[in-house]
mmCIF file of C-alpha atoms and ligand atoms in Angstrom:
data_model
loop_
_atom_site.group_PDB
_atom_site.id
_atom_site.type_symbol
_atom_site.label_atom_id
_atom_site.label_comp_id
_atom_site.label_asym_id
_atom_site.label_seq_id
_atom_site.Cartn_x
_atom_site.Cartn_y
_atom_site.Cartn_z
ATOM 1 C CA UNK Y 1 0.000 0.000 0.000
ATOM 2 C CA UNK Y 2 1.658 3.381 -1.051
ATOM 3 C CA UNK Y 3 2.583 5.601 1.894
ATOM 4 C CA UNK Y 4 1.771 2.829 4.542
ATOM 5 C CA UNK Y 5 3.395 0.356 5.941
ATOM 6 C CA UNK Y 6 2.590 -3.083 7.438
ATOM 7 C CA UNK Y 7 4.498 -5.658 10.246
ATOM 8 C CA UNK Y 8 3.863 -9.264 11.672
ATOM 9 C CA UNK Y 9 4.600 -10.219 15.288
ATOM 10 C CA UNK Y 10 5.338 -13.716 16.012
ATOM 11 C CA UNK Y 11 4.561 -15.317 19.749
ATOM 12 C CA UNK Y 12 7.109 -18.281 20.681
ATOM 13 C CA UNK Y 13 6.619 -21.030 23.277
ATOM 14 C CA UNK Y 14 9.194 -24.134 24.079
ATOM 15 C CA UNK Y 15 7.736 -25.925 21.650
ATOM 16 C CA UNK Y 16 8.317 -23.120 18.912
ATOM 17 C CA UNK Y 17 5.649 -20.666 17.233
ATOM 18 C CA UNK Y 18 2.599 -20.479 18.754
ATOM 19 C CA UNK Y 19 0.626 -17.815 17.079
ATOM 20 C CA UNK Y 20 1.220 -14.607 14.936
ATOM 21 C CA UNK Y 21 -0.673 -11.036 14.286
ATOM 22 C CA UNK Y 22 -0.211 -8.900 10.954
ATOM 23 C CA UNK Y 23 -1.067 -5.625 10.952
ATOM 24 C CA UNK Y 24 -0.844 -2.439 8.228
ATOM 25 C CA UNK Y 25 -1.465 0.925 8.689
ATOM 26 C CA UNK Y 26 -2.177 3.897 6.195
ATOM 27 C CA UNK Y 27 -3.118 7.431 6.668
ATOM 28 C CA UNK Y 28 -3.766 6.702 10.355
ATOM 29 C CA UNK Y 29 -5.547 4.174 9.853
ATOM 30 C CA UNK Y 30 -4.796 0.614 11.580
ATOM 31 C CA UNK Y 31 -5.933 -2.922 10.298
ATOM 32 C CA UNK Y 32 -5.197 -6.284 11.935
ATOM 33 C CA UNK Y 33 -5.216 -8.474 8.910
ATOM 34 C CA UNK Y 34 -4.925 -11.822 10.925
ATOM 35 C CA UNK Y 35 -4.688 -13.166 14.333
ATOM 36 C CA UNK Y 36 -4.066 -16.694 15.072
ATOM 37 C CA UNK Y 37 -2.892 -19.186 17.951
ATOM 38 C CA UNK Y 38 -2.559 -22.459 17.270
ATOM 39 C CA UNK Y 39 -5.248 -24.879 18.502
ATOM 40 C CA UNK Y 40 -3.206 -26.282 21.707
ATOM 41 C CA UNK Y 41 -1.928 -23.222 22.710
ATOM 42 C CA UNK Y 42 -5.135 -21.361 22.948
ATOM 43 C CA UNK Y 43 -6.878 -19.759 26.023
ATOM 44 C CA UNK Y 44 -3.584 -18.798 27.697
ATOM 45 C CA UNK Y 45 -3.322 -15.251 26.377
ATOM 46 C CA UNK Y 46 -1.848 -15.396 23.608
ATOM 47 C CA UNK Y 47 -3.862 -13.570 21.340
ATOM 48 C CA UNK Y 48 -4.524 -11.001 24.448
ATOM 49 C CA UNK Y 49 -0.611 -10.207 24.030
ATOM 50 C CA UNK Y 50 -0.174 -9.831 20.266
ATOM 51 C CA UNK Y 51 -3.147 -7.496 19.844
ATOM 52 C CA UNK Y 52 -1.669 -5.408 22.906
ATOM 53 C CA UNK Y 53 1.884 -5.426 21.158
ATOM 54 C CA UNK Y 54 -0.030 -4.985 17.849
ATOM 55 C CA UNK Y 55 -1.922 -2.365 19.013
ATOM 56 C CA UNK Y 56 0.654 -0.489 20.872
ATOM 57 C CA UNK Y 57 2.698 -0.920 17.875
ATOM 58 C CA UNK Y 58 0.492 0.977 15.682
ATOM 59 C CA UNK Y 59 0.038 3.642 18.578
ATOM 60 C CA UNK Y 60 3.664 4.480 18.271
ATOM 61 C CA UNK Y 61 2.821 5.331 14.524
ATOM 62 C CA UNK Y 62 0.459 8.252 14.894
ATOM 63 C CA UNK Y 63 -2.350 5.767 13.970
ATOM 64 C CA UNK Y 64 -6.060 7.132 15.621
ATOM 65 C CA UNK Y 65 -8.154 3.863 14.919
ATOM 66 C CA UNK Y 66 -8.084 0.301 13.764
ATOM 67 C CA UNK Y 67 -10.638 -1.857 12.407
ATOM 68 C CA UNK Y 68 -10.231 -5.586 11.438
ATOM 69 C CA UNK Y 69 -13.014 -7.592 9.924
ATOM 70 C CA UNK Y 70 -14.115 -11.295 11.609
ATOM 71 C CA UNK Y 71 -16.505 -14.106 10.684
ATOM 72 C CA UNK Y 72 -19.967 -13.331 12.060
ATOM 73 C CA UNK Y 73 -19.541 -17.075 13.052
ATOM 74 C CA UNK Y 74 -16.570 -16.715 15.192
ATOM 75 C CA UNK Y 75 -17.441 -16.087 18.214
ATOM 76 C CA UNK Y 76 -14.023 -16.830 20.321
ATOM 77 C CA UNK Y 77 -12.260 -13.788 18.140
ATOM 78 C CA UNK Y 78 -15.297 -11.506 18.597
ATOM 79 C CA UNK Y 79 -14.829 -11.928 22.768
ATOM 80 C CA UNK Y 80 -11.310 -11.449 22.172
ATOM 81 C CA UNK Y 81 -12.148 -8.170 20.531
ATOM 82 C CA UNK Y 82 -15.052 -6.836 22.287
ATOM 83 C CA UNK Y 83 -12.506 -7.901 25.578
ATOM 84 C CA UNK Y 84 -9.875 -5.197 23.737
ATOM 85 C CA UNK Y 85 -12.268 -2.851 23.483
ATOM 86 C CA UNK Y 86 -13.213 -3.238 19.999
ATOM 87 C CA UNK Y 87 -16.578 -2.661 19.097
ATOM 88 C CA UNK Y 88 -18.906 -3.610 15.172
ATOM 89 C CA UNK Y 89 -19.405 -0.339 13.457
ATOM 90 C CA UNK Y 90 -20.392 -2.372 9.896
ATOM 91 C CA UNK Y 91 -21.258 -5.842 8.147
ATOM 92 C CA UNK Y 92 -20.119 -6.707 5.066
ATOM 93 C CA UNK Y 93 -21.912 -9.187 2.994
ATOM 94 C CA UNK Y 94 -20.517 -12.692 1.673
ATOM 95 C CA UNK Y 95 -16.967 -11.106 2.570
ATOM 96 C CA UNK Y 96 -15.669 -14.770 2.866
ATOM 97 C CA UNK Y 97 -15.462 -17.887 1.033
ATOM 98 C CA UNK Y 98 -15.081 -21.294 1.823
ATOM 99 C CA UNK Y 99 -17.822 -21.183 3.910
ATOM 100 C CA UNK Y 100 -19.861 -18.024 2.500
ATOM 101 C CA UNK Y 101 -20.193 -15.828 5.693
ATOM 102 C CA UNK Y 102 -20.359 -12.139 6.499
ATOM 103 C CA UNK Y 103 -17.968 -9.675 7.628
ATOM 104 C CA UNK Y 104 -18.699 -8.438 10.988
ATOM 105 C CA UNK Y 105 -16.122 -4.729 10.782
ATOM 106 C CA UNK Y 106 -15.106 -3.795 14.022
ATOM 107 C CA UNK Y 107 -13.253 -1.117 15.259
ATOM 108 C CA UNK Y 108 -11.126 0.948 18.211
ATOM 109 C CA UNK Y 109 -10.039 4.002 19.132
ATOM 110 C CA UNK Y 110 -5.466 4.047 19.364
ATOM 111 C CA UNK Y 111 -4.886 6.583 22.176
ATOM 112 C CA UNK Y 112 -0.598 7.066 21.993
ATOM 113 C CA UNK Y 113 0.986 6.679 25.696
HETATM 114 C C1 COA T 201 -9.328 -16.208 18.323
HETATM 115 C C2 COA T 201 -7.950 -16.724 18.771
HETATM 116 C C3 COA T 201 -6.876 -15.934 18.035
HETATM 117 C C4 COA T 201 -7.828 -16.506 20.289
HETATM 118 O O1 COA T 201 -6.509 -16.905 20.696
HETATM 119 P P1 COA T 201 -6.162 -17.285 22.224
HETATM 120 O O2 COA T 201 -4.696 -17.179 22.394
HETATM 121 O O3 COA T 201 -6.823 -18.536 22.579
HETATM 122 O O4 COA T 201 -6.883 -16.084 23.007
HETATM 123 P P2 COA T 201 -6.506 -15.617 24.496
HETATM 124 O O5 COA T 201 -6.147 -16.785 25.333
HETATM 125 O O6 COA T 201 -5.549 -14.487 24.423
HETATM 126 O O7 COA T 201 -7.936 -15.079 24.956
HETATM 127 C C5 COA T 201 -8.133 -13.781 25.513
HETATM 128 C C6 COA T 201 -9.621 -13.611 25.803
HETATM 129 O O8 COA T 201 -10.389 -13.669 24.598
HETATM 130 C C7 COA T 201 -11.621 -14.364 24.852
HETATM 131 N N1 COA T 201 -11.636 -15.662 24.170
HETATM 132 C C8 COA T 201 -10.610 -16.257 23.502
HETATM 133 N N2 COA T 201 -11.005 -17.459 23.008
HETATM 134 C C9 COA T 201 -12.294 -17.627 23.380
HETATM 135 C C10 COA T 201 -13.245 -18.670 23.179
HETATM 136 N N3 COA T 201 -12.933 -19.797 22.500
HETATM 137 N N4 COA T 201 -14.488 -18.498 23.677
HETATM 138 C C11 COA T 201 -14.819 -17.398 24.368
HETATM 139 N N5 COA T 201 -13.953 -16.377 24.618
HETATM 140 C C12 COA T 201 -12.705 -16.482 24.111
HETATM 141 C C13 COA T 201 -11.664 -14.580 26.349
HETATM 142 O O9 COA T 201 -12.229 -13.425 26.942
HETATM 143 C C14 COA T 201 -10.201 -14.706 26.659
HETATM 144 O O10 COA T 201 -9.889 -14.468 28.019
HETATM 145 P P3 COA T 201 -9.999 -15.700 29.080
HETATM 146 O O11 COA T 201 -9.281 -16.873 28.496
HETATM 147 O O12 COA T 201 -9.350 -15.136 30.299
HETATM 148 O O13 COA T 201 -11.470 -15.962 29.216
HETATM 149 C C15 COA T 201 -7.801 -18.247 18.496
HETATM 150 O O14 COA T 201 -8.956 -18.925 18.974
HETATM 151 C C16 COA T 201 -7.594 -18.592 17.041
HETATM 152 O O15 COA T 201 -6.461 -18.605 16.545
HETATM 153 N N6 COA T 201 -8.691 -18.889 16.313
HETATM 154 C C17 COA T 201 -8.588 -19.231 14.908
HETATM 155 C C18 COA T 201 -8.139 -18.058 14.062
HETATM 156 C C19 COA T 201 -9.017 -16.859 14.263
HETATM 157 O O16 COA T 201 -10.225 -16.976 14.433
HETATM 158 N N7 COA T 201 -8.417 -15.667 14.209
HETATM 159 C C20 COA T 201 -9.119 -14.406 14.294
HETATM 160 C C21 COA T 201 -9.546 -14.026 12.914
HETATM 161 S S1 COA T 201 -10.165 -12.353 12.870
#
């Protein structure tokens, strides 16, 4: 994306990786493009500590608000989210594939400091 830039952040246990965010921002603008833990190393705050690192990542950048878009079926992210203070501000239709499924957008406020 022109102007913006974009990172990954990679969470390691003993037994190697354990989950990853990605995240872009542009024009002050934040997006978490994916979050995921894998399957036996969930519940134990993983995900809690990327998006914190994520977020506070894209704080340091000037960035005033993120959104990130989940499956209106997946209901684990969504409490992550809503936990982080992320709240739906939009829907999008058939956004994925594989199954069909709507887009649930949500978004949160970056405060720097
Ligand atoms: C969603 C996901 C990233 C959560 O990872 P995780 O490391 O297990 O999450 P954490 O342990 O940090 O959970 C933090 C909080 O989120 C909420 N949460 C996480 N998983 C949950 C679940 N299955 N059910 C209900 N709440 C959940 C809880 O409030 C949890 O706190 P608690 O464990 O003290 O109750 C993980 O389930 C995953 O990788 N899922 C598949 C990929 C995915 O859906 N990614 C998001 C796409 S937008």
């Amino acid at each position: 994306m022109e102007g913006g830039w974009s990172f990954g952040l990679v969470a390691e246990t003993d037994e190697g990786v354990a989950g990853y965010l990605i995240a872009r921002e542009a024009a002050g603008t934040g997006e978490i493009l994916n979050l995921a833990v894998a399957p036996e190393a969930r519940r134990g705050g993983i995900a809690w500590r990327l998006l914190q690192a994520g977020l506070a990542t894209l704080a340091t950048r000037r960035v005033e608000e993120v959104f990130l878009e989940v499956r209106a079926s997946n209901l684990a992210a969504q409490a992550l989210y809503r936990r982080a203070g992320f709240r739906p501000v939009g829907q999008r239709a058939a956004y994925y594939r594989s199954p069909r499924e709507d887009a649930l957008v949500l978004r949160r406020e970056v405060t720097a400091g």
